[in-house]
XYZ file of C-alpha atoms in Angstrom:
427
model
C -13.700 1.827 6.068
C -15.611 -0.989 4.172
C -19.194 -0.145 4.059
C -21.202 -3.415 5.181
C -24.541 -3.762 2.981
C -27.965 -2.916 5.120
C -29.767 -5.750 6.020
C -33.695 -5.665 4.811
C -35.669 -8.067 3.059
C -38.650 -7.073 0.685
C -42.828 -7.389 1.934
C -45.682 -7.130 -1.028
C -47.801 -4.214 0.567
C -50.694 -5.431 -1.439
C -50.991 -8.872 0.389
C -47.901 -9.094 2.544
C -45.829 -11.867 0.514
C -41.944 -11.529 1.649
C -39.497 -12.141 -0.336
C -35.700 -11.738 -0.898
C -34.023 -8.862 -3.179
C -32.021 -10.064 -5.798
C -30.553 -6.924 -6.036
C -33.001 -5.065 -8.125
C -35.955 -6.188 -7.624
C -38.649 -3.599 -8.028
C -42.182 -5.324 -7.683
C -43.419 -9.359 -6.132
C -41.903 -11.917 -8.124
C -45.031 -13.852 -8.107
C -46.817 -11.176 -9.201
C -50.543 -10.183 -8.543
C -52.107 -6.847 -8.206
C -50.165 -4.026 -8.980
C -48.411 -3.189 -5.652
C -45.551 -1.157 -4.197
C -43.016 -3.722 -2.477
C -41.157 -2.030 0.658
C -37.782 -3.021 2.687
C -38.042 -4.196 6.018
C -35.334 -3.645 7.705
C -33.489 -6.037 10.235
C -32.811 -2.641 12.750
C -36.230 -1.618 13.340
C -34.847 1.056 15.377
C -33.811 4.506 14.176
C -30.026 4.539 14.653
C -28.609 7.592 12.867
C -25.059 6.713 11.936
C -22.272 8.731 13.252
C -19.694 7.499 11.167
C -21.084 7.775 7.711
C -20.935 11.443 6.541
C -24.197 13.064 4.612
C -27.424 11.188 3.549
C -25.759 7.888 4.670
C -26.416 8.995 8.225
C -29.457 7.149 7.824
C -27.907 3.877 6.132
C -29.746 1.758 7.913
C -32.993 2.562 6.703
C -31.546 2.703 3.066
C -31.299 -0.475 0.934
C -27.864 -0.095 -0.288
C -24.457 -1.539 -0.760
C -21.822 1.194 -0.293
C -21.544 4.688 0.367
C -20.871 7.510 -2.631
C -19.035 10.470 -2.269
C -19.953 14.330 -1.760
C -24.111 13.508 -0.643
C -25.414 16.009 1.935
C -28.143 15.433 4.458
C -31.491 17.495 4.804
C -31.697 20.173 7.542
C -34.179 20.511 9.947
C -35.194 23.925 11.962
C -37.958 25.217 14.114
C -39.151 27.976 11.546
C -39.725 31.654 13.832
C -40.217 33.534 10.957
C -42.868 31.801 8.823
C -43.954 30.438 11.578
C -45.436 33.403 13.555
C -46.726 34.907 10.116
C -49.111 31.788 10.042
C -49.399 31.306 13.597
C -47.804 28.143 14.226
C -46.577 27.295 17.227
C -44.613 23.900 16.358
C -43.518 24.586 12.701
C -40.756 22.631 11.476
C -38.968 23.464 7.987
C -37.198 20.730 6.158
C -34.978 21.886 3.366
C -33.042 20.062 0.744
C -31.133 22.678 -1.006
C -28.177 25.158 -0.989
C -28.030 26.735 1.917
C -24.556 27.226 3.544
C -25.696 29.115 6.362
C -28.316 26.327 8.090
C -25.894 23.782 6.849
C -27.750 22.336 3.509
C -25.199 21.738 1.109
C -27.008 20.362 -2.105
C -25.134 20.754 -5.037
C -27.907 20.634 -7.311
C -30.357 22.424 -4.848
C -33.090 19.946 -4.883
C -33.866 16.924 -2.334
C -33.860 14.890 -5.490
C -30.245 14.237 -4.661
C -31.342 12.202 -1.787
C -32.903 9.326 -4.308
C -29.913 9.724 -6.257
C -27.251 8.974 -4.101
C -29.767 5.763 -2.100
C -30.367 4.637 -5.852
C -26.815 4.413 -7.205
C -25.602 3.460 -3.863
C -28.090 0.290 -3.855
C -26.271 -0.676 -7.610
C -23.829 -3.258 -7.501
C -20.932 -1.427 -8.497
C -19.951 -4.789 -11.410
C -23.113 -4.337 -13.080
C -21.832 -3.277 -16.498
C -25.388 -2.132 -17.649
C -26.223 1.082 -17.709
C -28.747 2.652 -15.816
C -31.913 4.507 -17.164
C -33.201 7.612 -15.607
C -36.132 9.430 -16.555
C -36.773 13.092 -15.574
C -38.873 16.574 -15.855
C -35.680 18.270 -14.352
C -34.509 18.644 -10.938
C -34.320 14.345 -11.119
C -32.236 14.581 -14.314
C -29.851 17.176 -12.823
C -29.615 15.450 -9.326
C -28.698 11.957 -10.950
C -26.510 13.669 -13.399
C -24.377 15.093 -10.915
C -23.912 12.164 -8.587
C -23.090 9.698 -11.537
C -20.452 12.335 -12.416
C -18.816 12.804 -9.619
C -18.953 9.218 -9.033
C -18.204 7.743 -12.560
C -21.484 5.508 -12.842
C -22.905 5.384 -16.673
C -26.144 6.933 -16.853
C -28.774 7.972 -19.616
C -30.962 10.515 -18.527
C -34.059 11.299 -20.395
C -36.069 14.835 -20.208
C -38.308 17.135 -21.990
C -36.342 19.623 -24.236
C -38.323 22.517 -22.858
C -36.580 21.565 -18.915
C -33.190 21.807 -20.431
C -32.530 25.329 -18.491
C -32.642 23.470 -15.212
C -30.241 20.850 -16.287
C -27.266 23.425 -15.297
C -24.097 22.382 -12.880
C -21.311 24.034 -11.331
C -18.627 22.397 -13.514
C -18.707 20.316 -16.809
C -19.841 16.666 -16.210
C -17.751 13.685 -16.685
C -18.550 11.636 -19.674
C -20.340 8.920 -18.345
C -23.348 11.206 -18.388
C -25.541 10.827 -21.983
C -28.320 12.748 -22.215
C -31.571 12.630 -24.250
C -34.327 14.749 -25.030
C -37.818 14.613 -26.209
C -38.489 17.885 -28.902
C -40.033 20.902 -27.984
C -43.974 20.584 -26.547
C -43.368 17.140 -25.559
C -43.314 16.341 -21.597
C -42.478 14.156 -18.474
C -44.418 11.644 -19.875
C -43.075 11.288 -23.332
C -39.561 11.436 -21.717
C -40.433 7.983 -19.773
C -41.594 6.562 -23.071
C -38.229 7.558 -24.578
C -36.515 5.345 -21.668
C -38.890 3.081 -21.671
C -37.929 1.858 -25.421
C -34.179 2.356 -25.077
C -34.615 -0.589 -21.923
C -35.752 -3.083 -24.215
C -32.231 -3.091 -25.281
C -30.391 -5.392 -22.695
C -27.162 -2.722 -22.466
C -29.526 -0.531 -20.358
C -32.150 -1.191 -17.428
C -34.817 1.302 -15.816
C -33.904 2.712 -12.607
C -37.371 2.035 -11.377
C -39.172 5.223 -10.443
C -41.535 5.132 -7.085
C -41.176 1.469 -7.312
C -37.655 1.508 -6.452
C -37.093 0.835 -2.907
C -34.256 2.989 -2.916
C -35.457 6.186 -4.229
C -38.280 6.320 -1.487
C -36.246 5.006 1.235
C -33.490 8.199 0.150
C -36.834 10.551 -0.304
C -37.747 9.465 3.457
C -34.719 10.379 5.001
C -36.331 14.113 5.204
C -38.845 13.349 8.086
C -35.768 10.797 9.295
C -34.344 14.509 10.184
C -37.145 16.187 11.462
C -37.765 13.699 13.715
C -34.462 14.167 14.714
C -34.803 17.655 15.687
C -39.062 17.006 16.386
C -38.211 14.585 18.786
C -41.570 12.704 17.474
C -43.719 11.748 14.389
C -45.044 15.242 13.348
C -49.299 15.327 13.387
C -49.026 16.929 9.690
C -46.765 16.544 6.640
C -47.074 19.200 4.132
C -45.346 18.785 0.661
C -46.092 19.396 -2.945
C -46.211 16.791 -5.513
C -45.169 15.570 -8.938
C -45.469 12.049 -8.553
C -46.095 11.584 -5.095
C -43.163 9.709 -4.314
C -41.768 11.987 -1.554
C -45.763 11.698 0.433
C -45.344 7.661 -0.304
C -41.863 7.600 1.427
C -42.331 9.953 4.255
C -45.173 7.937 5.612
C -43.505 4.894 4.911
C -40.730 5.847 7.289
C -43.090 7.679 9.586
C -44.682 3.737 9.779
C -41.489 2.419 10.985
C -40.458 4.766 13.054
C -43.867 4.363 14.891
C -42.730 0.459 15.366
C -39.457 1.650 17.085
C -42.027 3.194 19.633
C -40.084 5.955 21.092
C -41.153 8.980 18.910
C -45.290 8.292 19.535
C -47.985 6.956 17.112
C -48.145 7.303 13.446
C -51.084 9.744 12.852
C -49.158 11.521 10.420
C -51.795 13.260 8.449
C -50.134 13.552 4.607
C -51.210 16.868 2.708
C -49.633 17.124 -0.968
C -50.183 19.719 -3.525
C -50.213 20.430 -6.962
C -49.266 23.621 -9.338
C -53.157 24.467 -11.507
C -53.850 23.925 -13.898
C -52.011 20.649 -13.693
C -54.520 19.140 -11.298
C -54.511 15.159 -12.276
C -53.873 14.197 -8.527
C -56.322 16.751 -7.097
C -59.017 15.774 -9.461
C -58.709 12.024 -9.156
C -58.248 12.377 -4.854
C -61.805 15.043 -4.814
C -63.751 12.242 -6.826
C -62.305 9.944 -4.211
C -61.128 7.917 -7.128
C -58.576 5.005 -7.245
C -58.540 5.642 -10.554
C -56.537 8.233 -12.182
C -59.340 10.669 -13.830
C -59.127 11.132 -17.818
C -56.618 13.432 -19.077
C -55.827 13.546 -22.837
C -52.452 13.908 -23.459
C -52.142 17.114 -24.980
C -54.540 18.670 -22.754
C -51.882 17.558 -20.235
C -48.931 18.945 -22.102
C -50.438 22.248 -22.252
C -51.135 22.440 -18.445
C -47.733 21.184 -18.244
C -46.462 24.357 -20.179
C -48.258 27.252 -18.449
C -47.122 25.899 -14.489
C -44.079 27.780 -13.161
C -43.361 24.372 -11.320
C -42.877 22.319 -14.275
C -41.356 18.876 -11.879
C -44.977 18.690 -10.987
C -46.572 17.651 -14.182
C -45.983 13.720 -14.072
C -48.884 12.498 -16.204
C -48.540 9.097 -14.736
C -47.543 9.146 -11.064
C -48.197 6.321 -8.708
C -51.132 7.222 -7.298
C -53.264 4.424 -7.932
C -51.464 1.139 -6.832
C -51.655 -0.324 -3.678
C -49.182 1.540 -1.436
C -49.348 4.617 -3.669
C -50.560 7.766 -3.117
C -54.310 7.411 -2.841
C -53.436 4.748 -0.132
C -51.528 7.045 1.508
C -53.802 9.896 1.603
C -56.539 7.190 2.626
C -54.719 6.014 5.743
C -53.110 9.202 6.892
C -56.517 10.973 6.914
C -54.828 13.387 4.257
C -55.750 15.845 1.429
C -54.369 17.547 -1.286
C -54.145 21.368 -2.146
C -53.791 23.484 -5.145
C -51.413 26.777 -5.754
C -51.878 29.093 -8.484
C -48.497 30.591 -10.383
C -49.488 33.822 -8.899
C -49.432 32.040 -5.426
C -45.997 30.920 -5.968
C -44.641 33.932 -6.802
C -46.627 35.533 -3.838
C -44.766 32.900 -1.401
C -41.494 32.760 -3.044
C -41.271 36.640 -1.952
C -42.615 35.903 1.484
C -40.607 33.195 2.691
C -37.749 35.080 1.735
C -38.716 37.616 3.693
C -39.504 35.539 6.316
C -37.108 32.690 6.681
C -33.918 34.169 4.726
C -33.491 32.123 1.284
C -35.403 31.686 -1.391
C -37.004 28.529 -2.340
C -37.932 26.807 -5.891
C -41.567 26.724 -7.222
C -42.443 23.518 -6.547
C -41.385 24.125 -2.620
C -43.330 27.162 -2.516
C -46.479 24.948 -3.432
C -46.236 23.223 -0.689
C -45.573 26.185 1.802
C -49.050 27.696 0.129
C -50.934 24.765 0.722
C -49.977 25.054 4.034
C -51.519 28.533 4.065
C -54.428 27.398 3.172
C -54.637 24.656 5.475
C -54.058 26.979 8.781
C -56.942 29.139 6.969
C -59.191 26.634 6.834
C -58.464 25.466 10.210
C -57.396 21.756 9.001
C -53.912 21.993 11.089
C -54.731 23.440 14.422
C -51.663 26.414 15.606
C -50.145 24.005 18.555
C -50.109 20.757 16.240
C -46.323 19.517 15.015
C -46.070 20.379 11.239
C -43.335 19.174 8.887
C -42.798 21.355 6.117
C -40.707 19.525 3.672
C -39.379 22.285 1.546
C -37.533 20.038 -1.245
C -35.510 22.787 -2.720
C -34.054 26.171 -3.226
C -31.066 28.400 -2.976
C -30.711 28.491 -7.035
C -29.735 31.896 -7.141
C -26.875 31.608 -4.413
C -25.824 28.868 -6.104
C -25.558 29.592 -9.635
C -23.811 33.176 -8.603
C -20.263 31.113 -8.213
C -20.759 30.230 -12.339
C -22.603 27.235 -13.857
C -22.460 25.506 -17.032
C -25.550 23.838 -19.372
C -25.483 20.410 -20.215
C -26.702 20.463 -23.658
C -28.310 17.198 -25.358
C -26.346 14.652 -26.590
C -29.583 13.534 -28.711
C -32.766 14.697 -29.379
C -34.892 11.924 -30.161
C -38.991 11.495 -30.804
C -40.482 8.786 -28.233
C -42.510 7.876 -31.494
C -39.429 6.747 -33.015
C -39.266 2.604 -33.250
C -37.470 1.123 -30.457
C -34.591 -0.444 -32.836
C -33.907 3.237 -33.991
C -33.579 4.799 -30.647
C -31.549 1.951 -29.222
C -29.454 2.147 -32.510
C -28.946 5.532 -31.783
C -27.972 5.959 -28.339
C -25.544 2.730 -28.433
C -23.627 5.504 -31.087
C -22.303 7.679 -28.098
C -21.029 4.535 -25.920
């Protein structure tokens, strides 16, 4: 079957300007304040698709142009087990990972794979650029995989000290080139790497947060609890690198309040972060737009010590209109902290309690909750989303993996002629 493109058109949030999409367009052609731009969709109602399989269930609500193979959709539950250890009468677990058993099938175990396959699915399959991604891991591995299986040139860029997470079930096709920054360098340096190879006009950025297409995938998560919620949940409860996954869950939680059969969106958003990497925290406490100071290495070294290592972007977008701090602002939201020793501590307890184990970052978010019940902010009959964005690892990697290794290793203070020069070597 020939997939027929969504129909959307894109709206400034910053001061509503519409506009067309000329296919990649990731901010308001006529420019002005620095501004998320979001689709707006001719269906405004939520029609999941039963003839797509996986994550294009919800095509209509993704800006794309065909359908790519092997994606998987996030599952949904009504948690018993963690649910009665914290009390919660309406607890509802998302989960993005590998997980046979509920029916979550992702390859690379992280929800990450639901950008990837709404990004490269919103590429028009002629361009013969190739496509920039920038990663602290489970991104990198997530895009890696779909491109592979899908033979779409990528270059992937990521801190040498995440290589251990870029692992896969088989060896990858070689359309995949990837490039890391040395040892003690970070997220941020690996988006400075990309960032220089783009100014070569072979390659092009995939965008980030401002890419339509990686929130509108992100957002399919609470597209599936609502499914199984039967409404908007009162509280969303994830942790946070970027923020991207917050930014698209109430994005879709706003539209799916204009359908106007699953209630009013007062969706209070609660993110958290891993400590000592607290840029987000800080900045929201000080109620600041503003991102608060953090010098570079100080954030390198935080970035080190925290077991959840995806949550250690150094420049998220928090600060632009339609970014997180909006987000928090309008949802009446918050954001929490967890300790290493907390992660472990709930790693080992959901396991107990729900059946499968979860990655670090996840079990961030299913502390903060914790801590939220404790301090009575979510009340024990309110609807909670838990969007638990990854796990299974172990399961996974017990059928036999493989390491991608680096096809360069490359300083992001190196001149941008030298990098390009480089990397154009291995095409």
């Amino acid at each position: 079957m020939r997939f027929k493109p969504t129909a959307y058109h894109l709206v400034n949030v910053a001061n509503g300007n519409e506009f067309t999409d000329k296919g990649w367009t990731l901010s308001d052609p006529n420019g002005g304040e620095p501004s998320l731009v979001r689709a707006v969709y001719d269906n405004k109602h939520f029609t999941p698709r039963t003839d797509l399989d996986g994550i294009y269930r919800y095509a209509e609500w993704m800006p794309i142009r065909r359908t790519l193979k092997n994606s998987c959709v996030p599952v949904t539950y009504k948690s018993k087990g963690l649910a009665k250890f914290l009390g919660l009468e309406n607890l509802y677990i998302t989960f993005s990972g590998w997980n046979p058993k509920i029916g979550a099938k992702f390859q690379t175990c992280s929800f990450k794979e639901t950008e990837a396959y709404s990004v490269l699915a919103r590429l028009d399959a002629n361009d013969k650029r190739t496509l920039i991604v920038q990663s602290a891991g489970n991104t990198a591995r997530a895009f890696a995989q779909v491109c592979s299986d899908n033979k779409i040139p990528v270059v992937i860029c990521v801190p040498q000290d995440c290589l251990h997470d870029l692992w896969f079930r088989r060896k990858l096709d070689k359309c995949v080139k990837l490039l890391a920054v040395p040892h003690g360098c970070d997220y941020y340096d690996a988006i400075a790497l990309g960032e220089k190879l783009a100014e070569d006009p072979h390659f092009f950025l995939e965008g980030g947060a401002k890419n339509i297409a990686r929130r509108d995938g992100m957002g399919t998560t609470i597209l599936s609890c609502v499914e199984q919620m039967g409404r908007i949940p009162d509280a969303y409860f994830q942790a946070v690198g970027s923020g991207t996954g917050a930014i698209a869950a109430w994005e879709n939680a706003c539209r799916l309040a204009v359908d106007g059969r699953f209630g009013d969106n007062n969706m209070r958003v609660y993110v958290a972060q891993n400590e000592p990497f607290t840029l987000m925290y800080d900045s929201w406490k000080a109620h600041s737009r503003n991102l608060v100071e953090l010098a570079p290495e100080v954030g390198r070294r935080q970035a080190e010590v925290i077991l959840a290592k995806v949550l250690s972007n150094r420049k998220p977008p928090y600060s632009l209109t339609g970014g997180l701090f909006d987000t928090l602002e309008v949802s009446h939201g918050d954001v929490y902290l967890a300790t290493n020793d907390e992660i472990m501590y709930w790693l080992l307890q959901f396991r107990n309690l729900e059946g499968y184990e979860l990655l670090p970052a996840a079990n961030v978010a299913v502390a903060a909750l914790a801590k939220a019940v404790q301090d009575g902010t979510v009340k024990k009959d309110e609807y909670i989303m838990l969007n638990c964005t990854g796990g299974g690892t172990l399961q996974a990697m017990s059928k036999g993996y493989v390491l991608k290794e680096p096809d360069l290793i490359l300083s992001p203070d190196l001149p941008s002629e030298e990098i390009i020069r480089q990397v154009l070597k291995l095409f």
